[in-house]
PDB file of C-alpha atoms in Angstrom:
ATOM      1  CA  UNK A   1      43.137  83.914   0.413  1.00  0.00           C
ATOM      2  CA  UNK A   2      45.585  81.392  -0.961  1.00  0.00           C
ATOM      3  CA  UNK A   3      46.341  78.101   0.759  1.00  0.00           C
ATOM      4  CA  UNK A   4      49.258  76.399   2.421  1.00  0.00           C
ATOM      5  CA  UNK A   5      49.542  72.926   0.890  1.00  0.00           C
ATOM      6  CA  UNK A   6      51.756  70.239   2.388  1.00  0.00           C
ATOM      7  CA  UNK A   7      52.809  68.043  -0.533  1.00  0.00           C
ATOM      8  CA  UNK A   8      55.050  65.173   0.490  1.00  0.00           C
ATOM      9  CA  UNK A   9      55.910  61.524  -0.092  1.00  0.00           C
ATOM     10  CA  UNK A  10      55.543  59.156   2.871  1.00  0.00           C
ATOM     11  CA  UNK A  11      56.152  55.532   3.738  1.00  0.00           C
ATOM     12  CA  UNK A  12      53.390  53.276   5.025  1.00  0.00           C
ATOM     13  CA  UNK A  13      54.505  54.063   8.566  1.00  0.00           C
ATOM     14  CA  UNK A  14      54.405  57.818   8.011  1.00  0.00           C
ATOM     15  CA  UNK A  15      58.070  58.621   7.399  1.00  0.00           C
ATOM     16  CA  UNK A  16      59.121  61.237   4.858  1.00  0.00           C
ATOM     17  CA  UNK A  17      62.796  60.280   5.092  1.00  0.00           C
ATOM     18  CA  UNK A  18      65.101  57.925   6.931  1.00  0.00           C
ATOM     19  CA  UNK A  19      66.867  58.857  10.184  1.00  0.00           C
ATOM     20  CA  UNK A  20      69.740  60.359   8.188  1.00  0.00           C
ATOM     21  CA  UNK A  21      67.520  62.151   5.715  1.00  0.00           C
ATOM     22  CA  UNK A  22      67.510  59.262   3.234  1.00  0.00           C
ATOM     23  CA  UNK A  23      64.751  59.322   0.627  1.00  0.00           C
ATOM     24  CA  UNK A  24      66.063  56.907  -2.016  1.00  0.00           C
ATOM     25  CA  UNK A  25      64.232  53.933  -0.480  1.00  0.00           C
ATOM     26  CA  UNK A  26      60.807  54.909  -1.841  1.00  0.00           C
ATOM     27  CA  UNK A  27      59.947  52.296  -4.517  1.00  0.00           C
ATOM     28  CA  UNK A  28      59.030  53.601  -7.970  1.00  0.00           C
ATOM     29  CA  UNK A  29      58.081  50.304  -9.622  1.00  0.00           C
ATOM     30  CA  UNK A  30      59.630  48.878 -12.780  1.00  0.00           C
ATOM     31  CA  UNK A  31      61.023  51.126 -15.513  1.00  0.00           C
ATOM     32  CA  UNK A  32      57.740  51.436 -17.387  1.00  0.00           C
ATOM     33  CA  UNK A  33      55.692  52.058 -14.249  1.00  0.00           C
ATOM     34  CA  UNK A  34      58.162  54.629 -12.942  1.00  0.00           C
ATOM     35  CA  UNK A  35      58.227  56.508 -16.239  1.00  0.00           C
ATOM     36  CA  UNK A  36      54.430  56.625 -16.519  1.00  0.00           C
ATOM     37  CA  UNK A  37      54.029  57.703 -12.901  1.00  0.00           C
ATOM     38  CA  UNK A  38      56.629  60.469 -13.108  1.00  0.00           C
ATOM     39  CA  UNK A  39      55.318  61.780 -16.422  1.00  0.00           C
ATOM     40  CA  UNK A  40      51.762  62.027 -15.089  1.00  0.00           C
ATOM     41  CA  UNK A  41      52.828  63.711 -11.867  1.00  0.00           C
ATOM     42  CA  UNK A  42      55.285  66.117 -13.456  1.00  0.00           C
ATOM     43  CA  UNK A  43      52.742  67.319 -15.982  1.00  0.00           C
ATOM     44  CA  UNK A  44      50.364  68.292 -13.180  1.00  0.00           C
ATOM     45  CA  UNK A  45      52.824  69.985 -10.833  1.00  0.00           C
ATOM     46  CA  UNK A  46      55.867  70.958 -12.920  1.00  0.00           C
ATOM     47  CA  UNK A  47      56.857  73.629 -10.410  1.00  0.00           C
ATOM     48  CA  UNK A  48      57.687  70.994  -7.786  1.00  0.00           C
ATOM     49  CA  UNK A  49      60.589  69.735  -9.906  1.00  0.00           C
ATOM     50  CA  UNK A  50      63.892  71.339  -8.827  1.00  0.00           C
ATOM     51  CA  UNK A  51      65.177  73.772 -11.407  1.00  0.00           C
ATOM     52  CA  UNK A  52      68.288  71.700 -12.145  1.00  0.00           C
ATOM     53  CA  UNK A  53      66.176  68.724 -13.267  1.00  0.00           C
ATOM     54  CA  UNK A  54      63.351  70.446 -15.137  1.00  0.00           C
ATOM     55  CA  UNK A  55      64.946  70.192 -18.575  1.00  0.00           C
ATOM     56  CA  UNK A  56      65.728  66.502 -18.106  1.00  0.00           C
ATOM     57  CA  UNK A  57      62.066  65.668 -17.440  1.00  0.00           C
ATOM     58  CA  UNK A  58      60.707  67.940 -20.140  1.00  0.00           C
ATOM     59  CA  UNK A  59      59.216  70.740 -18.042  1.00  0.00           C
ATOM     60  CA  UNK A  60      61.901  73.411 -18.412  1.00  0.00           C
ATOM     61  CA  UNK A  61      59.464  75.935 -19.861  1.00  0.00           C
ATOM     62  CA  UNK A  62      56.315  74.741 -18.127  1.00  0.00           C
ATOM     63  CA  UNK A  63      54.469  77.475 -16.220  1.00  0.00           C
ATOM     64  CA  UNK A  64      53.687  77.120 -12.523  1.00  0.00           C
ATOM     65  CA  UNK A  65      50.282  75.480 -12.193  1.00  0.00           C
ATOM     66  CA  UNK A  66      49.507  75.416  -8.484  1.00  0.00           C
ATOM     67  CA  UNK A  67      52.329  77.050  -6.514  1.00  0.00           C
ATOM     68  CA  UNK A  68      54.378  80.220  -6.834  1.00  0.00           C
ATOM     69  CA  UNK A  69      56.013  80.006  -3.393  1.00  0.00           C
ATOM     70  CA  UNK A  70      57.847  77.265  -1.505  1.00  0.00           C
ATOM     71  CA  UNK A  71      58.526  77.095   2.233  1.00  0.00           C
ATOM     72  CA  UNK A  72      60.954  74.550   3.646  1.00  0.00           C
ATOM     73  CA  UNK A  73      63.048  73.788   6.691  1.00  0.00           C
ATOM     74  CA  UNK A  74      66.829  73.576   6.733  1.00  0.00           C
ATOM     75  CA  UNK A  75      66.760  69.767   6.608  1.00  0.00           C
ATOM     76  CA  UNK A  76      64.860  69.898   3.331  1.00  0.00           C
ATOM     77  CA  UNK A  77      67.118  72.617   1.929  1.00  0.00           C
ATOM     78  CA  UNK A  78      70.351  70.960   3.074  1.00  0.00           C
ATOM     79  CA  UNK A  79      70.731  68.262   0.353  1.00  0.00           C
ATOM     80  CA  UNK A  80      70.720  70.910  -2.377  1.00  0.00           C
ATOM     81  CA  UNK A  81      73.057  73.136  -0.377  1.00  0.00           C
ATOM     82  CA  UNK A  82      75.493  70.263   0.179  1.00  0.00           C
ATOM     83  CA  UNK A  83      75.638  69.831  -3.604  1.00  0.00           C
ATOM     84  CA  UNK A  84      76.434  73.482  -4.194  1.00  0.00           C
ATOM     85  CA  UNK A  85      72.886  74.431  -5.180  1.00  0.00           C
ATOM     86  CA  UNK A  86      71.849  77.469  -3.171  1.00  0.00           C
ATOM     87  CA  UNK A  87      68.653  78.168  -5.135  1.00  0.00           C
ATOM     88  CA  UNK A  88      66.936  74.822  -5.814  1.00  0.00           C
ATOM     89  CA  UNK A  89      63.648  76.343  -7.040  1.00  0.00           C
ATOM     90  CA  UNK A  90      64.565  79.484  -8.928  1.00  0.00           C
ATOM     91  CA  UNK A  91      61.144  79.490 -10.614  1.00  0.00           C
ATOM     92  CA  UNK A  92      59.453  79.949  -7.209  1.00  0.00           C
ATOM     93  CA  UNK A  93      59.727  82.387  -4.341  1.00  0.00           C
ATOM     94  CA  UNK A  94      61.815  80.469  -1.807  1.00  0.00           C
ATOM     95  CA  UNK A  95      61.737  80.667   1.985  1.00  0.00           C
ATOM     96  CA  UNK A  96      63.939  78.579   4.272  1.00  0.00           C
ATOM     97  CA  UNK A  97      63.077  78.512   7.961  1.00  0.00           C
ATOM     98  CA  UNK A  98      66.323  78.292   9.916  1.00  0.00           C
ATOM     99  CA  UNK A  99      67.932  80.020  12.882  1.00  0.00           C
ATOM    100  CA  UNK A 100      71.454  78.987  11.803  1.00  0.00           C
ATOM    101  CA  UNK A 101      71.518  79.488   8.015  1.00  0.00           C
ATOM    102  CA  UNK A 102      73.262  82.679   6.890  1.00  0.00           C
ATOM    103  CA  UNK A 103      70.773  85.234   5.527  1.00  0.00           C
ATOM    104  CA  UNK A 104      72.977  85.941   2.496  1.00  0.00           C
ATOM    105  CA  UNK A 105      73.197  82.308   1.365  1.00  0.00           C
ATOM    106  CA  UNK A 106      71.529  83.203  -1.940  1.00  0.00           C
ATOM    107  CA  UNK A 107      69.802  86.418  -3.057  1.00  0.00           C
ATOM    108  CA  UNK A 108      66.765  84.474  -4.299  1.00  0.00           C
ATOM    109  CA  UNK A 109      66.309  82.613  -1.005  1.00  0.00           C
ATOM    110  CA  UNK A 110      64.785  84.362   1.990  1.00  0.00           C
ATOM    111  CA  UNK A 111      66.003  82.945   5.298  1.00  0.00           C
ATOM    112  CA  UNK A 112      63.403  83.120   8.068  1.00  0.00           C
ATOM    113  CA  UNK A 113      65.119  82.796  11.464  1.00  0.00           C
ATOM    114  CA  UNK A 114      61.943  82.474  13.542  1.00  0.00           C
ATOM    115  CA  UNK A 115      58.136  82.511  13.638  1.00  0.00           C
ATOM    116  CA  UNK A 116      57.214  80.565  10.491  1.00  0.00           C
ATOM    117  CA  UNK A 117      53.527  80.919  11.418  1.00  0.00           C
ATOM    118  CA  UNK A 118      53.777  84.690  11.008  1.00  0.00           C
ATOM    119  CA  UNK A 119      55.528  84.189   7.673  1.00  0.00           C
ATOM    120  CA  UNK A 120      52.811  81.901   6.314  1.00  0.00           C
ATOM    121  CA  UNK A 121      50.005  84.158   7.527  1.00  0.00           C
ATOM    122  CA  UNK A 122      51.669  87.102   5.812  1.00  0.00           C
ATOM    123  CA  UNK A 123      52.096  85.139   2.571  1.00  0.00           C
ATOM    124  CA  UNK A 124      48.483  83.979   2.665  1.00  0.00           C
ATOM    125  CA  UNK A 125      47.264  87.514   3.074  1.00  0.00           C
ATOM    126  CA  UNK A 126      49.188  89.028   0.179  1.00  0.00           C
ATOM    127  CA  UNK A 127      46.907  91.016  -2.070  1.00  0.00           C
ATOM    128  CA  UNK A 128      46.818  89.823  -5.672  1.00  0.00           C
ATOM    129  CA  UNK A 129      48.701  86.577  -5.036  1.00  0.00           C
ATOM    130  CA  UNK A 130      47.273  84.048  -7.463  1.00  0.00           C
ATOM    131  CA  UNK A 131      48.882  80.685  -6.641  1.00  0.00           C
ATOM    132  CA  UNK A 132      49.220  78.668  -3.470  1.00  0.00           C
ATOM    133  CA  UNK A 133      52.121  78.088  -1.087  1.00  0.00           C
ATOM    134  CA  UNK A 134      53.921  74.747  -1.152  1.00  0.00           C
ATOM    135  CA  UNK A 135      55.122  73.427   2.185  1.00  0.00           C
ATOM    136  CA  UNK A 136      57.976  71.223   1.011  1.00  0.00           C
ATOM    137  CA  UNK A 137      59.058  69.890   4.421  1.00  0.00           C
ATOM    138  CA  UNK A 138      60.130  68.782   6.857  1.00  0.00           C
ATOM    139  CA  UNK A 139      58.287  67.150   9.711  1.00  0.00           C
ATOM    140  CA  UNK A 140      59.121  69.617  12.480  1.00  0.00           C
ATOM    141  CA  UNK A 141      58.195  72.587  10.324  1.00  0.00           C
ATOM    142  CA  UNK A 142      54.935  70.864   9.376  1.00  0.00           C
ATOM    143  CA  UNK A 143      54.207  70.381  13.068  1.00  0.00           C
ATOM    144  CA  UNK A 144      54.721  74.074  13.735  1.00  0.00           C
ATOM    145  CA  UNK A 145      52.637  75.112  10.723  1.00  0.00           C
ATOM    146  CA  UNK A 146      49.823  72.610  11.263  1.00  0.00           C
ATOM    147  CA  UNK A 147      47.348  75.368  12.297  1.00  0.00           C
ATOM    148  CA  UNK A 148      47.831  76.946   8.854  1.00  0.00           C
ATOM    149  CA  UNK A 149      47.911  73.825   6.640  1.00  0.00           C
ATOM    150  CA  UNK A 150      44.821  73.916   4.431  1.00  0.00           C
ATOM    151  CA  UNK A 151      45.445  70.894   2.248  1.00  0.00           C
ATOM    152  CA  UNK A 152      47.523  67.729   2.211  1.00  0.00           C
ATOM    153  CA  UNK A 153      48.837  66.021  -0.904  1.00  0.00           C
ATOM    154  CA  UNK A 154      50.157  62.718   0.375  1.00  0.00           C
ATOM    155  CA  UNK A 155      51.976  60.263  -1.878  1.00  0.00           C
ATOM    156  CA  UNK A 156      51.984  56.967   0.025  1.00  0.00           C
ATOM    157  CA  UNK A 157      54.662  54.531  -1.115  1.00  0.00           C
ATOM    158  CA  UNK A 158      54.404  50.768  -0.490  1.00  0.00           C
ATOM    159  CA  UNK A 159      57.328  50.551   1.914  1.00  0.00           C
ATOM    160  CA  UNK A 160      57.806  50.503   5.691  1.00  0.00           C
ATOM    161  CA  UNK A 161      60.761  52.626   6.801  1.00  0.00           C
ATOM    162  CA  UNK A 162      60.877  51.368  10.388  1.00  0.00           C
ATOM    163  CA  UNK A 163      62.156  54.686  11.678  1.00  0.00           C
ATOM    164  CA  UNK A 164      62.990  58.112  10.349  1.00  0.00           C
ATOM    165  CA  UNK A 165      61.534  61.599  10.045  1.00  0.00           C
ATOM    166  CA  UNK A 166      57.759  61.689  10.635  1.00  0.00           C
ATOM    167  CA  UNK A 167      55.423  63.469   8.255  1.00  0.00           C
ATOM    168  CA  UNK A 168      54.355  65.775  11.104  1.00  0.00           C
ATOM    169  CA  UNK A 169      56.494  66.165  14.209  1.00  0.00           C
ATOM    170  CA  UNK A 170      54.824  68.479  16.683  1.00  0.00           C
ATOM    171  CA  UNK A 171      52.644  68.678  19.757  1.00  0.00           C
ATOM    172  CA  UNK A 172      49.557  66.481  20.188  1.00  0.00           C
ATOM    173  CA  UNK A 173      46.943  68.371  18.209  1.00  0.00           C
ATOM    174  CA  UNK A 174      44.352  66.132  16.468  1.00  0.00           C
ATOM    175  CA  UNK A 175      43.365  67.897  13.252  1.00  0.00           C
ATOM    176  CA  UNK A 176      40.770  66.401  10.915  1.00  0.00           C
ATOM    177  CA  UNK A 177      41.193  66.422   7.147  1.00  0.00           C
ATOM    178  CA  UNK A 178      38.628  65.087   4.679  1.00  0.00           C
ATOM    179  CA  UNK A 179      39.600  62.956   1.703  1.00  0.00           C
ATOM    180  CA  UNK A 180      38.787  64.898  -1.474  1.00  0.00           C
ATOM    181  CA  UNK A 181      40.175  62.379  -3.946  1.00  0.00           C
ATOM    182  CA  UNK A 182      42.469  59.387  -4.161  1.00  0.00           C
ATOM    183  CA  UNK A 183      44.372  57.954  -7.109  1.00  0.00           C
ATOM    184  CA  UNK A 184      46.181  54.599  -7.163  1.00  0.00           C
ATOM    185  CA  UNK A 185      49.023  53.880  -9.585  1.00  0.00           C
ATOM    186  CA  UNK A 186      50.311  50.552 -10.960  1.00  0.00           C
ATOM    187  CA  UNK A 187      53.640  51.046  -9.163  1.00  0.00           C
ATOM    188  CA  UNK A 188      51.835  50.809  -5.813  1.00  0.00           C
ATOM    189  CA  UNK A 189      51.834  54.520  -4.984  1.00  0.00           C
ATOM    190  CA  UNK A 190      48.616  56.132  -3.804  1.00  0.00           C
ATOM    191  CA  UNK A 191      48.080  59.877  -4.069  1.00  0.00           C
ATOM    192  CA  UNK A 192      45.532  61.245  -1.607  1.00  0.00           C
ATOM    193  CA  UNK A 193      44.346  64.838  -1.553  1.00  0.00           C
ATOM    194  CA  UNK A 194      42.807  65.943   1.732  1.00  0.00           C
ATOM    195  CA  UNK A 195      41.256  69.254   2.708  1.00  0.00           C
ATOM    196  CA  UNK A 196      41.130  70.659   6.194  1.00  0.00           C
ATOM    197  CA  UNK A 197      37.738  70.238   7.852  1.00  0.00           C
ATOM    198  CA  UNK A 198      36.385  73.569   8.980  1.00  0.00           C
ATOM    199  CA  UNK A 199      34.989  73.835  12.480  1.00  0.00           C
ATOM    200  CA  UNK A 200      31.623  75.373  13.206  1.00  0.00           C
ATOM    201  CA  UNK A 201      31.909  79.145  13.122  1.00  0.00           C
ATOM    202  CA  UNK A 202      35.095  79.142  11.073  1.00  0.00           C
ATOM    203  CA  UNK A 203      35.169  82.392   9.077  1.00  0.00           C
ATOM    204  CA  UNK A 204      36.014  80.427   5.939  1.00  0.00           C
ATOM    205  CA  UNK A 205      32.632  78.754   6.219  1.00  0.00           C
ATOM    206  CA  UNK A 206      32.134  75.068   5.489  1.00  0.00           C
ATOM    207  CA  UNK A 207      34.407  72.842   3.439  1.00  0.00           C
ATOM    208  CA  UNK A 208      36.763  74.561   1.053  1.00  0.00           C
ATOM    209  CA  UNK A 209      36.294  74.391  -2.681  1.00  0.00           C
ATOM    210  CA  UNK A 210      39.533  72.846  -3.953  1.00  0.00           C
ATOM    211  CA  UNK A 211      40.678  72.088  -7.479  1.00  0.00           C
ATOM    212  CA  UNK A 212      41.608  68.439  -8.162  1.00  0.00           C
ATOM    213  CA  UNK A 213      45.356  68.252  -8.616  1.00  0.00           C
ATOM    214  CA  UNK A 214      48.277  65.916  -8.137  1.00  0.00           C
ATOM    215  CA  UNK A 215      52.005  66.233  -7.557  1.00  0.00           C
ATOM    216  CA  UNK A 216      55.437  64.955  -8.436  1.00  0.00           C
ATOM    217  CA  UNK A 217      57.646  62.274  -7.013  1.00  0.00           C
TER     218      UNK A 217
END
């Protein structure tokens, strides 16, 4: 069964965006550091680069390495939509969870008006599906889907936001994840991959066997 992976950038105080959805405050380092960081990340997870920018960063023809499906909330989808881009990840199967978005917004985008847990469980159980599911955001959707999140890929940036959208915004539900690997970069960013700790009697049995990977900025 494939996994739901929450890959996201966060501030030191656990914010994935500012109160108005801002995300341009995450520091990338100097020009050389930023270029090296982006090149390394993009080579590992080219599918997480929006289609419109893939050619500019040299991954236009790169195959999907980890994900073939993306799930996001309306807040995550909105910036692309506001710029006239209705299909931001045409190289992936796209699902937007929203009760207000029109279902015919784009033929390559499936609008899910309710029950994202049922959606993810259905996607996980698809026969013959080879790649994982990328949970792109945002915080409220992550809170709803927490029972189904198998892995976290957290890019921690050296900045304190002060306020904004939390990485997970849901009910109190302590869930333990184990650190599988951690990589620090010269620009101050730390990438941490964590796998969900399985409880005794979990049908999956023990800790999951995950491949070491990284992600993009």
